[in-house]
Short mmCIF file of C-alpha atoms and ligand atoms in Angstrom, two decimals:
data_model
loop_
_atom_site.label_atom_id
_atom_site.label_comp_id
_atom_site.label_asym_id
_atom_site.label_seq_id
_atom_site.Cartn_x
_atom_site.Cartn_y
_atom_site.Cartn_z
CA UNK C 1 -7.39 -7.77 83.74
CA UNK C 2 -4.29 -7.38 81.60
CA UNK C 3 -1.03 -5.64 82.33
CA UNK C 4 0.10 -5.63 78.71
CA UNK C 5 0.24 -2.90 76.11
CA UNK C 6 0.12 -4.28 72.61
CA UNK C 7 -0.65 -2.42 69.43
CA UNK C 8 -2.54 0.14 71.48
CA UNK C 9 -3.44 0.33 75.15
CA UNK C 10 -7.13 0.07 74.24
CA UNK C 11 -7.08 -3.31 72.56
CA UNK C 12 -10.23 -5.17 73.55
CA UNK C 13 -10.01 -8.44 71.69
CA UNK C 14 -7.44 -11.11 72.39
CA UNK C 15 -6.38 -13.86 69.98
CA UNK C 16 -5.91 -17.29 71.49
CA UNK C 17 -4.33 -19.04 68.52
CA UNK C 18 -4.22 -19.39 64.75
CA UNK C 19 -4.22 -22.02 61.99
CA UNK C 20 -4.24 -21.75 58.21
CA UNK C 21 -6.61 -18.92 57.30
CA UNK C 22 -8.14 -18.67 60.74
CA UNK C 23 -7.56 -16.64 63.88
CA UNK C 24 -9.04 -17.97 67.11
CA UNK C 25 -10.61 -15.96 69.90
CA UNK C 26 -12.12 -17.23 73.13
CA UNK C 27 -15.36 -18.60 71.67
CA UNK C 28 -14.79 -17.84 68.05
CA UNK C 29 -12.98 -18.85 64.86
CA UNK C 30 -12.56 -16.03 62.40
CA UNK C 31 -11.40 -15.81 58.79
CA UNK C 32 -8.29 -13.61 59.15
CA UNK C 33 -8.01 -10.67 56.78
CA UNK C 34 -4.83 -9.32 58.33
CA UNK C 35 -2.38 -12.28 58.42
CA UNK C 36 -0.18 -10.57 61.01
CA UNK C 37 -0.18 -7.19 59.29
CA UNK C 38 0.63 -8.73 55.93
CA UNK C 39 3.60 -10.82 57.07
CA UNK C 40 2.07 -14.31 56.65
CA UNK C 41 1.66 -14.61 52.90
CA UNK C 42 1.51 -18.43 53.24
CA UNK C 43 -1.06 -18.24 56.03
CA UNK C 44 -0.77 -19.17 59.71
CA UNK C 45 1.23 -22.27 60.73
CA UNK C 46 2.16 -23.05 57.12
CA UNK C 47 3.79 -26.37 56.23
CA UNK C 48 7.17 -24.73 55.77
CA UNK C 49 6.92 -22.90 59.11
CA UNK C 50 5.98 -26.09 61.00
CA UNK C 51 8.79 -28.05 59.32
CA UNK C 52 11.29 -25.32 60.17
CA UNK C 53 10.19 -25.10 63.80
CA UNK C 54 10.50 -28.90 64.14
CA UNK C 55 14.14 -28.75 63.13
CA UNK C 56 15.25 -25.81 65.27
CA UNK C 57 17.39 -28.14 67.34
CA UNK C 58 19.83 -27.57 64.45
CA UNK C 59 19.89 -23.83 64.94
CA UNK C 60 19.20 -23.19 68.61
CA UNK C 61 17.61 -19.79 69.22
CA UNK C 62 20.34 -17.18 69.19
CA UNK C 63 24.12 -16.68 69.55
CA UNK C 64 24.48 -12.88 69.10
CA UNK C 65 27.24 -13.76 66.66
CA UNK C 66 27.75 -14.01 62.91
CA UNK C 67 26.64 -17.48 61.87
CA UNK C 68 26.20 -19.81 58.88
CA UNK C 69 22.39 -19.47 58.90
CA UNK C 70 22.45 -15.71 58.47
CA UNK C 71 25.19 -16.06 55.84
CA UNK C 72 23.05 -18.51 53.80
CA UNK C 73 20.06 -16.24 54.22
CA UNK C 74 22.01 -13.24 52.87
CA UNK C 75 22.98 -15.25 49.75
CA UNK C 76 19.28 -15.82 49.05
CA UNK C 77 18.57 -12.11 49.67
CA UNK C 78 21.23 -11.31 47.13
CA UNK C 79 19.51 -13.61 44.60
CA UNK C 80 16.14 -11.89 45.15
CA UNK C 81 17.53 -8.37 45.25
CA UNK C 82 20.83 -8.41 43.27
CA UNK C 83 20.57 -4.59 43.00
CA UNK C 84 21.93 -4.39 46.57
CA UNK C 85 25.45 -5.35 47.63
CA UNK C 86 25.10 -5.39 51.40
CA UNK C 87 22.34 -6.48 53.77
CA UNK C 88 22.17 -5.41 57.42
CA UNK C 89 20.10 -7.63 59.64
CA UNK C 90 17.79 -6.17 62.30
CA UNK C 91 15.21 -7.53 64.68
CA UNK C 92 12.25 -5.48 63.41
CA UNK C 93 11.19 -3.22 60.53
CA UNK C 94 11.23 -0.17 62.83
CA UNK C 95 14.83 -0.90 63.76
CA UNK C 96 15.77 -1.21 60.08
CA UNK C 97 14.22 2.19 59.29
CA UNK C 98 15.86 3.82 62.29
CA UNK C 99 19.27 2.52 61.21
CA UNK C 100 18.66 3.43 57.56
CA UNK C 101 18.24 7.07 58.63
CA UNK C 102 21.43 6.82 60.69
CA UNK C 103 23.37 5.50 57.65
CA UNK C 104 22.06 8.31 55.44
CA UNK C 105 23.06 10.94 57.98
CA UNK C 106 26.48 9.35 58.53
CA UNK C 107 27.43 9.34 54.84
CA UNK C 108 25.94 12.70 53.88
CA UNK C 109 26.67 14.69 57.07
CA UNK C 110 23.17 16.19 56.63
CA UNK C 111 20.52 16.34 59.31
CA UNK C 112 17.10 16.53 57.72
CA UNK C 113 14.84 13.59 56.79
CA UNK C 114 12.06 13.95 54.24
CA UNK C 115 9.06 11.65 54.43
CA UNK C 116 5.63 11.39 52.84
CA UNK C 117 2.69 12.27 55.04
CA UNK C 118 0.37 9.31 55.67
CA UNK C 119 3.19 6.75 55.52
CA UNK C 120 3.78 4.26 58.31
CA UNK C 121 7.38 3.41 59.07
CA UNK C 122 6.90 1.70 62.43
CA UNK C 123 7.89 2.87 65.87
CA UNK C 124 10.53 5.40 64.84
CA UNK C 125 10.14 8.63 66.83
CA UNK C 126 11.15 11.04 64.09
CA UNK C 127 8.86 9.41 61.53
CA UNK C 128 5.75 9.40 63.75
CA UNK C 129 4.36 12.55 62.12
CA UNK C 130 1.86 13.53 59.48
CA UNK C 131 0.70 16.86 58.02
CA UNK C 132 -2.47 18.60 59.15
CA UNK C 133 -3.50 19.07 55.53
CA UNK C 134 -2.03 18.98 52.03
CA UNK C 135 -0.79 22.57 52.12
CA UNK C 136 0.25 22.84 55.77
CA UNK C 137 3.83 22.93 57.00
CA UNK C 138 2.77 22.05 60.51
CA UNK C 139 3.34 18.60 61.85
CA UNK C 140 0.79 16.49 63.63
CA UNK C 141 2.28 14.07 66.17
CA UNK C 142 0.99 10.52 65.84
CA UNK C 143 1.94 9.73 69.41
CA UNK C 144 2.36 11.43 72.72
CA UNK C 145 5.89 11.46 74.09
CA UNK C 146 7.57 12.91 70.99
CA UNK C 147 9.60 16.09 70.88
CA UNK C 148 9.23 18.48 67.94
CA UNK C 149 11.44 17.09 65.24
CA UNK C 150 12.51 20.13 63.30
CA UNK C 151 14.52 17.80 61.10
CA UNK C 152 11.50 15.90 59.74
CA UNK C 153 10.13 17.37 56.52
CA UNK C 154 6.71 16.19 55.31
CA UNK C 155 5.59 16.12 51.70
CA UNK C 156 2.06 15.29 50.48
CA UNK C 157 1.50 11.94 48.74
CA UNK C 158 0.36 12.18 45.13
CA UNK C 159 0.77 15.94 45.00
CA UNK C 160 3.94 16.24 42.92
CA UNK C 161 3.93 20.02 42.48
CA UNK C 162 3.71 20.73 46.19
CA UNK C 163 6.14 17.92 47.08
CA UNK C 164 8.79 19.26 44.68
CA UNK C 165 8.32 22.80 45.94
CA UNK C 166 9.01 21.69 49.54
CA UNK C 167 11.97 19.48 48.54
CA UNK C 168 13.56 22.17 46.35
CA UNK C 169 13.63 24.66 49.21
CA UNK C 170 15.56 22.33 51.52
CA UNK C 171 17.36 19.90 49.22
CA UNK C 172 20.85 20.83 50.49
CA UNK C 173 19.98 19.83 54.06
CA UNK C 174 18.16 16.55 53.31
CA UNK C 175 20.09 13.39 54.19
CA UNK C 176 17.47 11.04 52.74
CA UNK C 177 13.89 10.88 51.56
CA UNK C 178 12.24 7.77 53.02
CA UNK C 179 9.06 6.60 51.36
CA UNK C 180 6.60 3.75 51.63
CA UNK C 181 6.11 3.70 47.83
CA UNK C 182 2.69 2.12 48.05
CA UNK C 183 1.06 3.10 51.33
CA UNK C 184 -0.90 0.40 53.11
CA UNK C 185 -3.30 3.17 54.11
CA UNK C 186 -4.08 3.79 50.41
CA UNK C 187 -2.93 1.03 48.07
CA UNK C 188 -3.48 2.75 44.73
CA UNK C 189 -2.03 1.81 41.34
CA UNK C 190 -2.26 5.51 40.33
CA UNK C 191 0.49 6.39 42.81
CA UNK C 192 3.13 4.83 40.56
CA UNK C 193 3.43 8.02 38.54
CA UNK C 194 4.12 10.08 41.67
CA UNK C 195 6.70 7.56 42.92
CA UNK C 196 8.61 7.70 39.63
CA UNK C 197 8.57 11.50 39.56
CA UNK C 198 9.81 11.82 43.13
CA UNK C 199 12.50 9.25 42.42
CA UNK C 200 13.60 11.15 39.30
CA UNK C 201 13.76 14.43 41.21
CA UNK C 202 15.82 12.95 44.07
CA UNK C 203 18.35 11.54 41.56
CA UNK C 204 18.59 14.95 39.88
CA UNK C 205 18.86 16.88 43.14
CA UNK C 206 21.33 14.41 44.64
CA UNK C 207 19.06 13.43 47.53
CA UNK C 208 19.43 9.86 48.80
CA UNK C 209 16.23 7.84 48.56
CA UNK C 210 15.15 4.95 50.76
CA UNK C 211 12.14 2.76 49.89
CA UNK C 212 10.45 1.19 52.89
CA UNK C 213 9.08 -2.02 51.30
CA UNK C 214 8.18 -3.69 54.59
CA UNK C 215 4.72 -4.50 53.27
CA UNK C 216 5.37 -4.70 49.52
CA UNK C 217 8.61 -6.76 49.72
CA UNK C 218 7.72 -10.29 48.51
CA UNK C 219 4.01 -9.35 48.44
CA UNK C 220 4.09 -8.49 44.71
CA UNK C 221 4.81 -11.05 41.97
CA UNK C 222 7.81 -8.86 41.09
CA UNK C 223 9.01 -9.10 44.75
CA UNK C 224 9.06 -5.27 45.24
CA UNK C 225 7.63 -2.02 43.96
CA UNK C 226 11.10 -0.78 42.94
CA UNK C 227 11.47 -3.87 40.72
CA UNK C 228 8.06 -3.41 39.17
CA UNK C 229 8.82 0.25 38.36
CA UNK C 230 12.48 -0.40 37.45
CA UNK C 231 13.82 2.28 39.79
CA UNK C 232 16.34 1.16 42.39
CA UNK C 233 16.51 3.23 45.60
CA UNK C 234 19.88 3.84 47.30
CA UNK C 235 18.64 2.09 50.42
CA UNK C 236 15.90 -0.51 50.76
CA UNK C 237 14.25 -1.57 54.03
CA UNK C 238 12.17 -4.70 54.18
CA UNK C 239 11.05 -7.45 56.58
CA UNK C 240 7.66 -9.03 57.41
CA UNK C 241 7.27 -11.87 54.82
CA UNK C 242 11.08 -12.41 54.82
CA UNK C 243 10.91 -13.61 58.44
CA UNK C 244 8.37 -16.33 57.63
CA UNK C 245 6.38 -15.46 60.77
CA UNK C 246 9.15 -14.50 63.16
CA UNK C 247 10.59 -10.99 63.84
CA UNK C 248 12.86 -9.52 61.24
CA UNK C 249 13.97 -6.25 59.59
CA UNK C 250 16.57 -5.89 56.83
CA UNK C 251 18.43 -2.98 55.23
CA UNK C 252 19.75 -3.31 51.68
CA UNK C 253 22.49 -0.97 50.51
CA UNK C 254 23.46 -0.22 46.95
CA UNK C 255 27.16 -0.66 46.20
CA UNK C 256 27.87 3.09 46.13
CA UNK C 257 26.28 3.51 49.59
CA UNK C 258 28.29 0.56 50.93
CA UNK C 259 31.49 2.16 49.64
CA UNK C 260 30.67 5.50 51.22
CA UNK C 261 29.78 3.81 54.49
CA UNK C 262 33.12 1.98 54.52
CA UNK C 263 34.91 5.29 53.92
CA UNK C 264 33.06 7.01 56.75
CA UNK C 265 35.62 8.27 59.29
CA UNK C 266 33.58 7.37 62.35
CA UNK C 267 32.07 3.93 62.82
CA UNK C 268 28.31 3.55 62.29
CA UNK C 269 26.73 1.33 64.89
CA UNK C 270 24.45 -1.55 63.83
CA UNK C 271 24.67 -4.14 66.59
CA UNK C 272 21.83 -5.79 68.47
CA UNK C 273 21.34 -8.93 70.55
CA UNK C 274 18.97 -10.40 67.95
CA UNK C 275 20.40 -8.81 64.81
CA UNK C 276 22.04 -11.95 63.40
CA UNK C 277 19.27 -14.17 64.65
CA UNK C 278 19.83 -17.73 63.32
CA UNK C 279 16.21 -18.70 63.97
CA UNK C 280 14.70 -15.88 61.87
CA UNK C 281 17.34 -16.51 59.19
CA UNK C 282 16.58 -20.23 59.10
CA UNK C 283 12.80 -19.86 58.99
CA UNK C 284 13.09 -16.94 56.62
CA UNK C 285 15.40 -18.88 54.31
CA UNK C 286 13.02 -21.88 54.15
CA UNK C 287 10.04 -19.60 53.58
CA UNK C 288 11.75 -17.72 50.76
CA UNK C 289 12.82 -21.03 49.26
CA UNK C 290 9.23 -22.26 49.25
CA UNK C 291 7.89 -18.99 47.80
CA UNK C 292 10.48 -18.90 45.03
CA UNK C 293 9.88 -22.55 44.12
CA UNK C 294 6.10 -22.05 43.99
CA UNK C 295 6.20 -18.46 42.77
CA UNK C 296 3.84 -18.86 39.84
CA UNK C 297 1.14 -20.74 41.76
CA UNK C 298 1.27 -18.44 44.80
CA UNK C 299 1.13 -15.06 43.04
CA UNK C 300 -1.37 -16.16 40.36
CA UNK C 301 -3.73 -17.30 43.07
CA UNK C 302 -3.32 -14.13 45.15
CA UNK C 303 -3.78 -11.86 42.13
CA UNK C 304 -6.81 -13.77 40.91
CA UNK C 305 -8.57 -13.79 44.29
CA UNK C 306 -7.80 -10.09 44.93
CA UNK C 307 -9.07 -9.14 41.51
CA UNK C 308 -12.28 -11.17 41.92
CA UNK C 309 -12.85 -9.71 45.42
CA UNK C 310 -12.38 -6.12 44.20
CA UNK C 311 -14.52 -6.42 41.07
CA UNK C 312 -17.43 -8.18 42.85
CA UNK C 313 -17.38 -5.67 45.73
CA UNK C 314 -17.27 -2.63 43.44
CA UNK C 315 -19.99 -3.96 41.12
CA UNK C 316 -22.21 -4.34 44.17
CA UNK C 317 -21.61 -0.84 45.55
CA UNK C 318 -22.08 0.61 42.04
CA UNK C 319 -25.37 -1.23 41.47
CA UNK C 320 -26.71 -0.24 44.91
CA UNK C 321 -25.39 3.28 44.79
CA UNK C 322 -23.39 2.85 48.01
CA UNK C 323 -20.65 5.43 48.56
CA UNK C 324 -17.94 2.85 49.27
CA UNK C 325 -15.32 1.12 47.12
CA UNK C 326 -12.53 -1.42 47.39
CA UNK C 327 -9.04 -0.40 46.25
CA UNK C 328 -6.08 -2.69 45.80
CA UNK C 329 -2.46 -2.90 44.84
CA UNK C 330 -1.68 -6.52 44.19
CA UNK C 331 -3.01 -8.43 47.25
CA UNK C 332 -2.88 -5.32 49.49
CA UNK C 333 -6.54 -4.28 49.72
CA UNK C 334 -8.55 -1.65 51.56
CA UNK C 335 -12.18 -0.56 51.83
CA UNK C 336 -12.45 3.11 51.04
CA UNK C 337 -15.63 4.41 52.66
CA UNK C 338 -16.09 7.02 49.94
CA UNK C 339 -16.12 7.18 46.16
CA UNK C 340 -14.77 10.71 46.14
CA UNK C 341 -11.38 11.12 44.50
CA UNK C 342 -8.92 10.18 47.24
CA UNK C 343 -5.21 10.35 46.53
CA UNK C 344 -3.72 10.55 50.03
CA UNK C 345 -4.47 9.71 53.64
CA UNK C 346 -5.41 13.27 54.55
CA UNK C 347 -8.14 13.27 51.88
CA UNK C 348 -9.19 9.76 52.91
CA UNK C 349 -9.56 10.72 56.59
CA UNK C 350 -11.44 13.92 55.66
CA UNK C 351 -13.83 12.00 53.32
CA UNK C 352 -14.49 9.24 55.85
CA UNK C 353 -14.65 11.38 58.99
CA UNK C 354 -18.42 11.97 58.98
CA UNK C 355 -19.05 8.22 58.63
CA UNK C 356 -16.92 7.11 61.60
CA UNK C 357 -19.87 5.74 63.60
CA UNK C 358 -21.31 3.81 60.63
CA UNK C 359 -17.88 2.44 59.70
CA UNK C 360 -17.41 1.17 63.25
CA UNK C 361 -20.83 -0.46 63.20
CA UNK C 362 -19.94 -2.14 59.92
CA UNK C 363 -16.67 -3.43 61.38
CA UNK C 364 -18.41 -4.73 64.52
CA UNK C 365 -20.96 -6.56 62.34
CA UNK C 366 -18.20 -8.15 60.25
CA UNK C 367 -16.46 -9.38 63.41
CA UNK C 368 -19.75 -10.77 64.73
CA UNK C 369 -19.96 -12.78 61.50
CA UNK C 370 -16.54 -14.28 62.17
CA UNK C 371 -14.33 -12.18 59.92
CA UNK C 372 -11.30 -10.44 61.44
CA UNK C 373 -10.59 -7.04 59.93
CA UNK C 374 -7.63 -5.37 61.65
CA UNK C 375 -8.07 -2.09 63.48
CA UNK C 376 -6.23 -0.09 60.81
CA UNK C 377 -8.43 -1.66 58.10
CA UNK C 378 -5.66 -3.00 55.88
CA UNK C 379 -6.65 -6.30 54.17
CA UNK C 380 -4.15 -8.90 53.06
CA UNK C 381 -4.96 -12.25 51.48
CA UNK C 382 -2.83 -15.34 51.90
CA UNK C 383 -2.09 -18.44 49.87
CA UNK C 384 -4.42 -20.32 52.26
CA UNK C 385 -7.48 -18.41 50.99
CA UNK C 386 -9.92 -19.87 48.47
CA UNK C 387 -12.71 -18.49 46.29
CA UNK C 388 -15.16 -19.90 48.82
CA UNK C 389 -13.66 -17.66 51.55
CA UNK C 390 -13.92 -14.62 49.30
CA UNK C 391 -17.56 -15.45 48.51
CA UNK C 392 -18.31 -15.66 52.26
CA UNK C 393 -16.50 -12.38 52.95
CA UNK C 394 -18.37 -10.72 50.06
CA UNK C 395 -21.72 -11.99 51.40
CA UNK C 396 -21.03 -10.54 54.84
CA UNK C 397 -19.55 -7.29 53.53
CA UNK C 398 -22.57 -6.78 51.23
CA UNK C 399 -25.11 -7.30 53.98
CA UNK C 400 -23.06 -5.04 56.32
CA UNK C 401 -22.90 -2.30 53.71
CA UNK C 402 -26.64 -2.50 53.11
CA UNK C 403 -27.41 -2.28 56.82
CA UNK C 404 -24.99 0.47 57.85
CA UNK C 405 -23.75 2.37 54.82
CA UNK C 406 -26.46 2.55 52.18
C1 PLP B 1 5.72 0.15 55.79
C2 PLP B 1 6.14 -0.28 57.15
N1 PLP B 1 7.34 0.07 57.61
C3 PLP B 1 7.78 -0.30 58.81
C4 PLP B 1 7.00 -1.06 59.64
C5 PLP B 1 7.51 -1.42 61.00
O1 PLP B 1 7.85 -2.79 61.03
P1 PLP B 1 7.83 -3.57 62.45
O2 PLP B 1 6.43 -3.56 62.92
O3 PLP B 1 8.41 -4.90 62.12
O4 PLP B 1 8.72 -2.79 63.35
C6 PLP B 1 5.73 -1.47 59.22
C7 PLP B 1 4.86 -2.26 60.10
O5 PLP B 1 3.70 -2.39 59.93
C8 PLP B 1 5.29 -1.05 57.96
O6 PLP B 1 4.06 -1.40 57.50
#
């Protein structure tokens, strides 16, 4: 009997610990394919994490006060993302997004928020919506307990014509367009064209743009999608990997946004008991230091393993005529249970809907064979993984596909 609500009230399996590439359950040791929703790029209990935790008697846990650890951390953030002049520390990614919306409204005086349907921005009430279909104006609530947010405007991912049409109609009322440039629900390289076009339009129409790079920040060899595409958003939110395994959320502001914020007549509130957390800053700083020092080795390995995984998987489903494929953006990977053209989450859900039972059977089989695939299906590799792990995962995936999806 449990009195806890975690990711969802229906969670059935409970982790009992973790080490390296493994997650432990009561009588089981599983290869982890989630790595804490993509936040543990170095794996569980990494050397740098253990070393940092051992020396926390230097930092203590929290002071709710500006401190030297967070200051040092911000200098490293500035080196990684020199495009931003100010960093605002938060306890989680959701908090960072919530406050990013607040900043945008404060400096523009506008109410509406535009977002891309199918994106995940965390537990932010006004972003917990998606569209019913590509053409629909009607919102679908992703949670009970929400009111109708008339100020949330949804645009369809990878449908530039329709997206621009919606934006053009309401551009004067939009405070900011927030986007998860590469969605973890559909990590596709082809989306880059759409991202660039939306960015270009927002610049032209004078709409602020915020990239939520919670997943992609430090996951790519270029350290962010905006860097890879050479388009800097006005506001950047990030977290996950930056915390090195402990809670964090960060907002980056471009200089012009910082200046506007400073000129704002009324104060904009950012405080929080854990906002300037010295522990997250210290572990995050050490983690970033390790990643930067070993950048070449880490990202080459992740790219090579992800590429091998994808090619082998897709060769297999092609040869056996199985209607499933693996898609990836860097080391963000997902099984798409259809080969039909799928450019956004609505199409994905539609294409996979009829196979729900078989997909669940496949997932249960994979877990039985000691591989942990998270409930939302996103796959992340870590620096702990080896080719041997990928070969084992491929072996299990292939036999699962043959049994349940061929
Ligand atoms: C793109 C994106 N934004 C925001 C969040 C929310 O971050 P957190 O869970 O730290 O609140 C997540 C979490 O998965 C995310 O993937």
